[in-house]
mmCIF file of C-alpha atoms in Angstrom:
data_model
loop_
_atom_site.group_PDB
_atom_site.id
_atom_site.type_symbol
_atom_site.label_atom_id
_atom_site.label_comp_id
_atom_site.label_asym_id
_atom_site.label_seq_id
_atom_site.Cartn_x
_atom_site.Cartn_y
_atom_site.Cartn_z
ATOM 1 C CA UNK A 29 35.334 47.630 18.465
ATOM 2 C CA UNK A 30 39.223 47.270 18.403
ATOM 3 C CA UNK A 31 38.885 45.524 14.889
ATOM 4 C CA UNK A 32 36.811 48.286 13.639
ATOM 5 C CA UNK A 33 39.169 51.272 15.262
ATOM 6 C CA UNK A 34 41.868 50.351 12.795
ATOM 7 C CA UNK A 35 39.591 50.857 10.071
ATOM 8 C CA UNK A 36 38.817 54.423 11.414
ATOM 9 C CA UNK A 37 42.391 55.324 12.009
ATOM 10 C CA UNK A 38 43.366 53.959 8.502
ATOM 11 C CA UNK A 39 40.793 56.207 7.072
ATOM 12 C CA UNK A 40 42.089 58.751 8.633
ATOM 13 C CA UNK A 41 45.501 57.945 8.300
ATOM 14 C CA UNK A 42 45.440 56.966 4.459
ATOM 15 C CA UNK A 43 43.055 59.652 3.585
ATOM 16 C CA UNK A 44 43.439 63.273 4.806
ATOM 17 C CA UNK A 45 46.427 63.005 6.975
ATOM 18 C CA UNK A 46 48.724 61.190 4.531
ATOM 19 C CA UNK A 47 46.851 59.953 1.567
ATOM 20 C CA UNK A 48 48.703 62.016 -0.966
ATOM 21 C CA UNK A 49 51.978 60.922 0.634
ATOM 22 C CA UNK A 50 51.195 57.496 0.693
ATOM 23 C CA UNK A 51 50.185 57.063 -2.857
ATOM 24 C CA UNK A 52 53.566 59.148 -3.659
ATOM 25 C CA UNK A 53 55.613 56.452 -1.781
ATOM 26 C CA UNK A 54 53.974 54.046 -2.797
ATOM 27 C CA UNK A 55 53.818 54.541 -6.200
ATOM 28 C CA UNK A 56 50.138 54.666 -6.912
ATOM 29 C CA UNK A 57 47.266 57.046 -8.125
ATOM 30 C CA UNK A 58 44.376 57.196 -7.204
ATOM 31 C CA UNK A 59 42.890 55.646 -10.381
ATOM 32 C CA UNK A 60 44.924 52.732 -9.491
ATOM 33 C CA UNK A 61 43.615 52.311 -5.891
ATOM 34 C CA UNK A 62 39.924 52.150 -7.928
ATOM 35 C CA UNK A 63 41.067 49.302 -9.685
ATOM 36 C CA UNK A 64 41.095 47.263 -6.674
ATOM 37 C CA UNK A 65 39.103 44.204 -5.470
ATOM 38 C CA UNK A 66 37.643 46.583 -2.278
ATOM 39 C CA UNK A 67 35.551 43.234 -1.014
ATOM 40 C CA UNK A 68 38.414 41.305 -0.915
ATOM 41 C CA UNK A 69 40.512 43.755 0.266
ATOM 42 C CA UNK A 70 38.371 44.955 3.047
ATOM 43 C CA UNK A 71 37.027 41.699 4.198
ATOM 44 C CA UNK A 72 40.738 40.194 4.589
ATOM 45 C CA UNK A 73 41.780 43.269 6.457
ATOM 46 C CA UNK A 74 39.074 42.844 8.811
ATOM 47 C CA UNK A 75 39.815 38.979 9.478
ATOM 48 C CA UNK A 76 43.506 39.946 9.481
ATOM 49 C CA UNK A 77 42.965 42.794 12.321
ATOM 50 C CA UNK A 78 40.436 40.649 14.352
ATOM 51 C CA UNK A 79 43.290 38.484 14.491
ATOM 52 C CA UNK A 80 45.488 41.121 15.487
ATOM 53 C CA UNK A 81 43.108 42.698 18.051
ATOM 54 C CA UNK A 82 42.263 38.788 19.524
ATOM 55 C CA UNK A 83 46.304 38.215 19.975
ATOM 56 C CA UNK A 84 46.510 41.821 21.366
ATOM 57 C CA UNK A 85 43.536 41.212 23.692
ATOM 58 C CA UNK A 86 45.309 37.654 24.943
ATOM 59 C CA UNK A 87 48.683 39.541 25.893
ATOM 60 C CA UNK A 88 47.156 42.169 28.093
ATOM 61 C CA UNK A 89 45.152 39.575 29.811
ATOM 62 C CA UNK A 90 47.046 36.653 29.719
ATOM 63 C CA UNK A 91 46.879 35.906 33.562
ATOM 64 C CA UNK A 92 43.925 36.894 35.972
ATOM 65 C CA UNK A 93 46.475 39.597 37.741
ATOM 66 C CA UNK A 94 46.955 40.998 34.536
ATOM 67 C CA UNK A 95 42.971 41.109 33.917
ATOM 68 C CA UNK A 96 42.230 42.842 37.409
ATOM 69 C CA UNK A 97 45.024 45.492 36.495
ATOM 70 C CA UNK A 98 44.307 46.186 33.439
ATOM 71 C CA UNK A 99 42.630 49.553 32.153
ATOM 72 C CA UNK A 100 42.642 51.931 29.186
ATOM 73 C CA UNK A 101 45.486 53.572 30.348
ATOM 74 C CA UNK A 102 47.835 50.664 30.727
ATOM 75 C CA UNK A 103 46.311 48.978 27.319
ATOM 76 C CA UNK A 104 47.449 52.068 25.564
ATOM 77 C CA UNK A 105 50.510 51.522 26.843
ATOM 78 C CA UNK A 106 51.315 48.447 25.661
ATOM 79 C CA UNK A 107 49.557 48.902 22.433
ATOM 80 C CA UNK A 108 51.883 51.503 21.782
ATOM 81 C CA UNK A 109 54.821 49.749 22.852
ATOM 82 C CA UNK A 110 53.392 46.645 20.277
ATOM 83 C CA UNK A 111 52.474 48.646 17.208
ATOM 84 C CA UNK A 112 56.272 51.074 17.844
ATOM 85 C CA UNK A 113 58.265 48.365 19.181
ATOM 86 C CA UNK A 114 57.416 45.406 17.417
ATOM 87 C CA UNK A 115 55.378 45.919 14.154
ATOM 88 C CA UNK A 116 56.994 49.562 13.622
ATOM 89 C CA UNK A 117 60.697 47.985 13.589
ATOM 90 C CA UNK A 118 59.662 44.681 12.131
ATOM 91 C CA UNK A 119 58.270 46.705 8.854
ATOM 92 C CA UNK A 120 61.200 48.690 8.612
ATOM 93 C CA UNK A 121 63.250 46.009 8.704
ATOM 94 C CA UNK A 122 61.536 44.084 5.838
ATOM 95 C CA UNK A 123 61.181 47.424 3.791
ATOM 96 C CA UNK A 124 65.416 48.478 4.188
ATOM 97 C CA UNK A 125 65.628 44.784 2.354
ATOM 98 C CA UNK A 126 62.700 46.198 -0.312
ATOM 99 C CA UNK A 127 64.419 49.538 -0.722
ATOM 100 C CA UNK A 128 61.667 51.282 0.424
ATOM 101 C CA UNK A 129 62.155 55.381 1.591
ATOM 102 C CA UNK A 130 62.057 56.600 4.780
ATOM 103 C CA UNK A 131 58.611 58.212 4.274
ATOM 104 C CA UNK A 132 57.032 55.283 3.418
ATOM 105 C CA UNK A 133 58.402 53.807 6.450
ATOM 106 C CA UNK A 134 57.365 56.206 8.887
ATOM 107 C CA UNK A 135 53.645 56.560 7.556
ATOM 108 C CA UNK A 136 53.005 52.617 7.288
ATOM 109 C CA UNK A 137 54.892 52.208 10.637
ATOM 110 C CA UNK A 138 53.025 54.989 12.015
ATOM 111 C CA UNK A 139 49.678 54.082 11.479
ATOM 112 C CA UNK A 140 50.329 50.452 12.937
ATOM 113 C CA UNK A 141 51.648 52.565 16.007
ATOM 114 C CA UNK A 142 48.713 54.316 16.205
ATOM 115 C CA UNK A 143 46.283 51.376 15.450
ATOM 116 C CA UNK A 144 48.046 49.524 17.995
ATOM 117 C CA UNK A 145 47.879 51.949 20.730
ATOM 118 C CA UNK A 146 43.609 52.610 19.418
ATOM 119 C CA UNK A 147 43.336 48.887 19.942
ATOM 120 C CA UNK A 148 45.152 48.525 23.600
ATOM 121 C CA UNK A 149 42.889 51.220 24.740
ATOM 122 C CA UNK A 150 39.785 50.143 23.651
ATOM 123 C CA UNK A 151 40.858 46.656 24.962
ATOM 124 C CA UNK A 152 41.807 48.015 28.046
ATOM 125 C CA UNK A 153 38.916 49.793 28.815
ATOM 126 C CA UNK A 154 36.756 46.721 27.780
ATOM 127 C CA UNK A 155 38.116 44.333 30.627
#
Protein backbone atom coordinates (compact mmCIF):
# COMPACT_ATOMS: atom_id res chain seq x y z
CA UNK A 1 0.00 0.00 0.00
CA UNK A 2 2.84 2.57 0.76
CA UNK A 3 4.45 1.65 -2.71
CA UNK A 4 1.24 2.20 -4.42
CA UNK A 5 0.35 5.69 -2.38
CA UNK A 6 3.19 7.37 -4.21
CA UNK A 7 1.74 6.46 -7.36
CA UNK A 8 -1.60 8.13 -6.27
CA UNK A 9 0.01 11.23 -4.95
CA UNK A 10 2.19 11.51 -8.15
CA UNK A 11 -0.93 11.39 -10.13
CA UNK A 12 -2.19 13.82 -8.37
CA UNK A 13 0.71 15.78 -7.97
CA UNK A 14 1.98 15.63 -11.72
CA UNK A 15 -1.43 15.85 -13.12
CA UNK A 16 -4.03 18.41 -11.91
CA UNK A 17 -2.19 20.07 -9.15
CA UNK A 18 1.03 20.85 -11.03
CA UNK A 19 1.17 19.08 -14.30
CA UNK A 20 1.26 22.18 -16.42
CA UNK A 21 3.98 23.57 -14.15
CA UNK A 22 5.97 20.68 -14.20
CA UNK A 23 6.18 20.16 -17.87
CA UNK A 24 7.00 24.13 -17.98
CA UNK A 25 10.04 23.51 -15.67
CA UNK A 26 10.88 20.84 -16.97
CA UNK A 27 10.95 21.55 -20.33
CA UNK A 28 8.53 19.09 -21.81
CA UNK A 29 5.08 18.80 -23.64
CA UNK A 30 2.92 16.69 -23.35
CA UNK A 31 3.56 15.02 -26.74
CA UNK A 32 6.91 14.39 -25.39
CA UNK A 33 5.80 12.64 -22.14
CA UNK A 34 3.80 10.16 -24.91
CA UNK A 35 6.92 9.31 -26.34
CA UNK A 36 7.97 7.51 -23.35
CA UNK A 37 8.71 3.83 -22.54
CA UNK A 38 5.51 3.93 -19.77
CA UNK A 39 6.39 -0.03 -18.92
CA UNK A 40 9.68 0.71 -18.19
CA UNK A 41 9.08 3.72 -16.63
CA UNK A 42 6.36 2.59 -14.39
CA UNK A 43 7.69 -0.75 -13.49
CA UNK A 44 11.18 0.85 -12.30
CA UNK A 45 9.32 3.41 -10.31
CA UNK A 46 7.48 0.84 -8.57
CA UNK A 47 10.71 -1.34 -7.70
CA UNK A 48 12.43 1.97 -6.93
CA UNK A 49 9.54 3.10 -4.32
CA UNK A 50 9.14 -0.46 -2.83
CA UNK A 51 12.59 0.10 -2.06
CA UNK A 52 11.95 3.33 -0.66
CA UNK A 53 8.82 2.32 1.31
CA UNK A 54 10.91 -1.15 2.64
CA UNK A 55 13.93 1.31 3.94
CA UNK A 56 11.20 3.70 5.29
CA UNK A 57 9.32 0.81 6.94
CA UNK A 58 12.92 -0.50 8.60
CA UNK A 59 13.61 3.07 10.21
CA UNK A 60 10.33 3.44 11.99
CA UNK A 61 10.65 -0.01 13.29
CA UNK A 62 14.06 -0.62 13.65
CA UNK A 63 13.90 -1.80 17.38
CA UNK A 64 10.85 -3.60 19.10
CA UNK A 65 10.28 -0.18 21.32
CA UNK A 66 10.06 1.57 18.27
CA UNK A 67 7.44 -1.14 16.82
CA UNK A 68 5.14 -1.00 20.05
CA UNK A 69 5.18 2.95 19.70
CA UNK A 70 4.67 3.34 16.55
CA UNK A 71 1.29 4.60 14.88
CA UNK A 72 0.00 6.64 11.95
CA UNK A 73 0.50 9.64 13.65
CA UNK A 74 4.13 9.31 14.57
CA UNK A 75 4.89 7.56 10.94
CA UNK A 76 3.64 10.72 9.41
CA UNK A 77 5.86 12.38 11.32
CA UNK A 78 8.84 11.04 10.38
CA UNK A 79 7.84 10.55 6.85
CA UNK A 80 7.57 14.08 6.66
CA UNK A 81 10.63 14.85 8.35
CA UNK A 82 12.37 12.09 5.59
CA UNK A 83 10.77 13.23 2.36
CA UNK A 84 11.39 17.52 3.74
CA UNK A 85 14.49 16.93 5.51
CA UNK A 86 16.38 14.56 3.66
CA UNK A 87 15.16 13.91 0.03
CA UNK A 88 13.63 17.62 -0.21
CA UNK A 89 17.24 19.22 0.57
CA UNK A 90 19.21 16.45 -1.02
CA UNK A 91 17.31 17.29 -4.55
CA UNK A 92 17.83 20.78 -4.20
CA UNK A 93 21.14 20.43 -3.64
CA UNK A 94 21.86 18.30 -6.77
CA UNK A 95 19.49 20.60 -8.90
CA UNK A 96 21.45 24.31 -7.64
CA UNK A 97 24.59 22.22 -9.32
CA UNK A 98 22.03 21.45 -12.57
CA UNK A 99 20.77 25.02 -12.66
CA UNK A 100 17.50 24.05 -12.15
CA UNK A 101 14.63 27.01 -10.98
CA UNK A 102 13.17 27.31 -7.90
CA UNK A 103 9.79 25.99 -9.15
CA UNK A 104 11.03 22.99 -10.27
CA UNK A 105 12.55 22.54 -6.99
CA UNK A 106 9.73 23.07 -4.87
CA UNK A 107 7.22 20.82 -6.96
CA UNK A 108 9.73 17.73 -7.29
CA UNK A 109 10.76 18.33 -3.61
CA UNK A 110 7.27 18.67 -2.70
CA UNK A 111 5.81 15.72 -3.92
CA UNK A 112 8.68 13.52 -2.29
CA UNK A 113 7.53 15.46 0.95
CA UNK A 114 4.27 14.50 0.50
CA UNK A 115 4.94 10.87 -0.71
CA UNK A 116 7.08 10.52 2.18
CA UNK A 117 4.76 11.65 4.78
CA UNK A 118 1.66 9.20 2.59
CA UNK A 119 4.13 6.41 3.11
CA UNK A 120 5.03 6.95 7.07
CA UNK A 121 1.38 6.98 7.66
CA UNK A 122 0.29 4.17 5.96
CA UNK A 123 3.36 2.39 7.53
CA UNK A 124 2.51 3.55 10.72
CA UNK A 125 -0.83 2.56 10.83
CA UNK A 126 0.16 -0.93 9.42
CA UNK A 127 2.38 -1.98 12.53
Amino acid sequence: MATLSTFVVGWLWYGPLFGKAWMSAVGVTEEDLEKGNMTKIFGLSFIFEFIMAFNLAMFLTGSPEAAEQMSAGTGAFYGFLTGFGWIFFALAVNSLYEDKSWKYIFINGGYWTVSFTVMGLIIGAWI
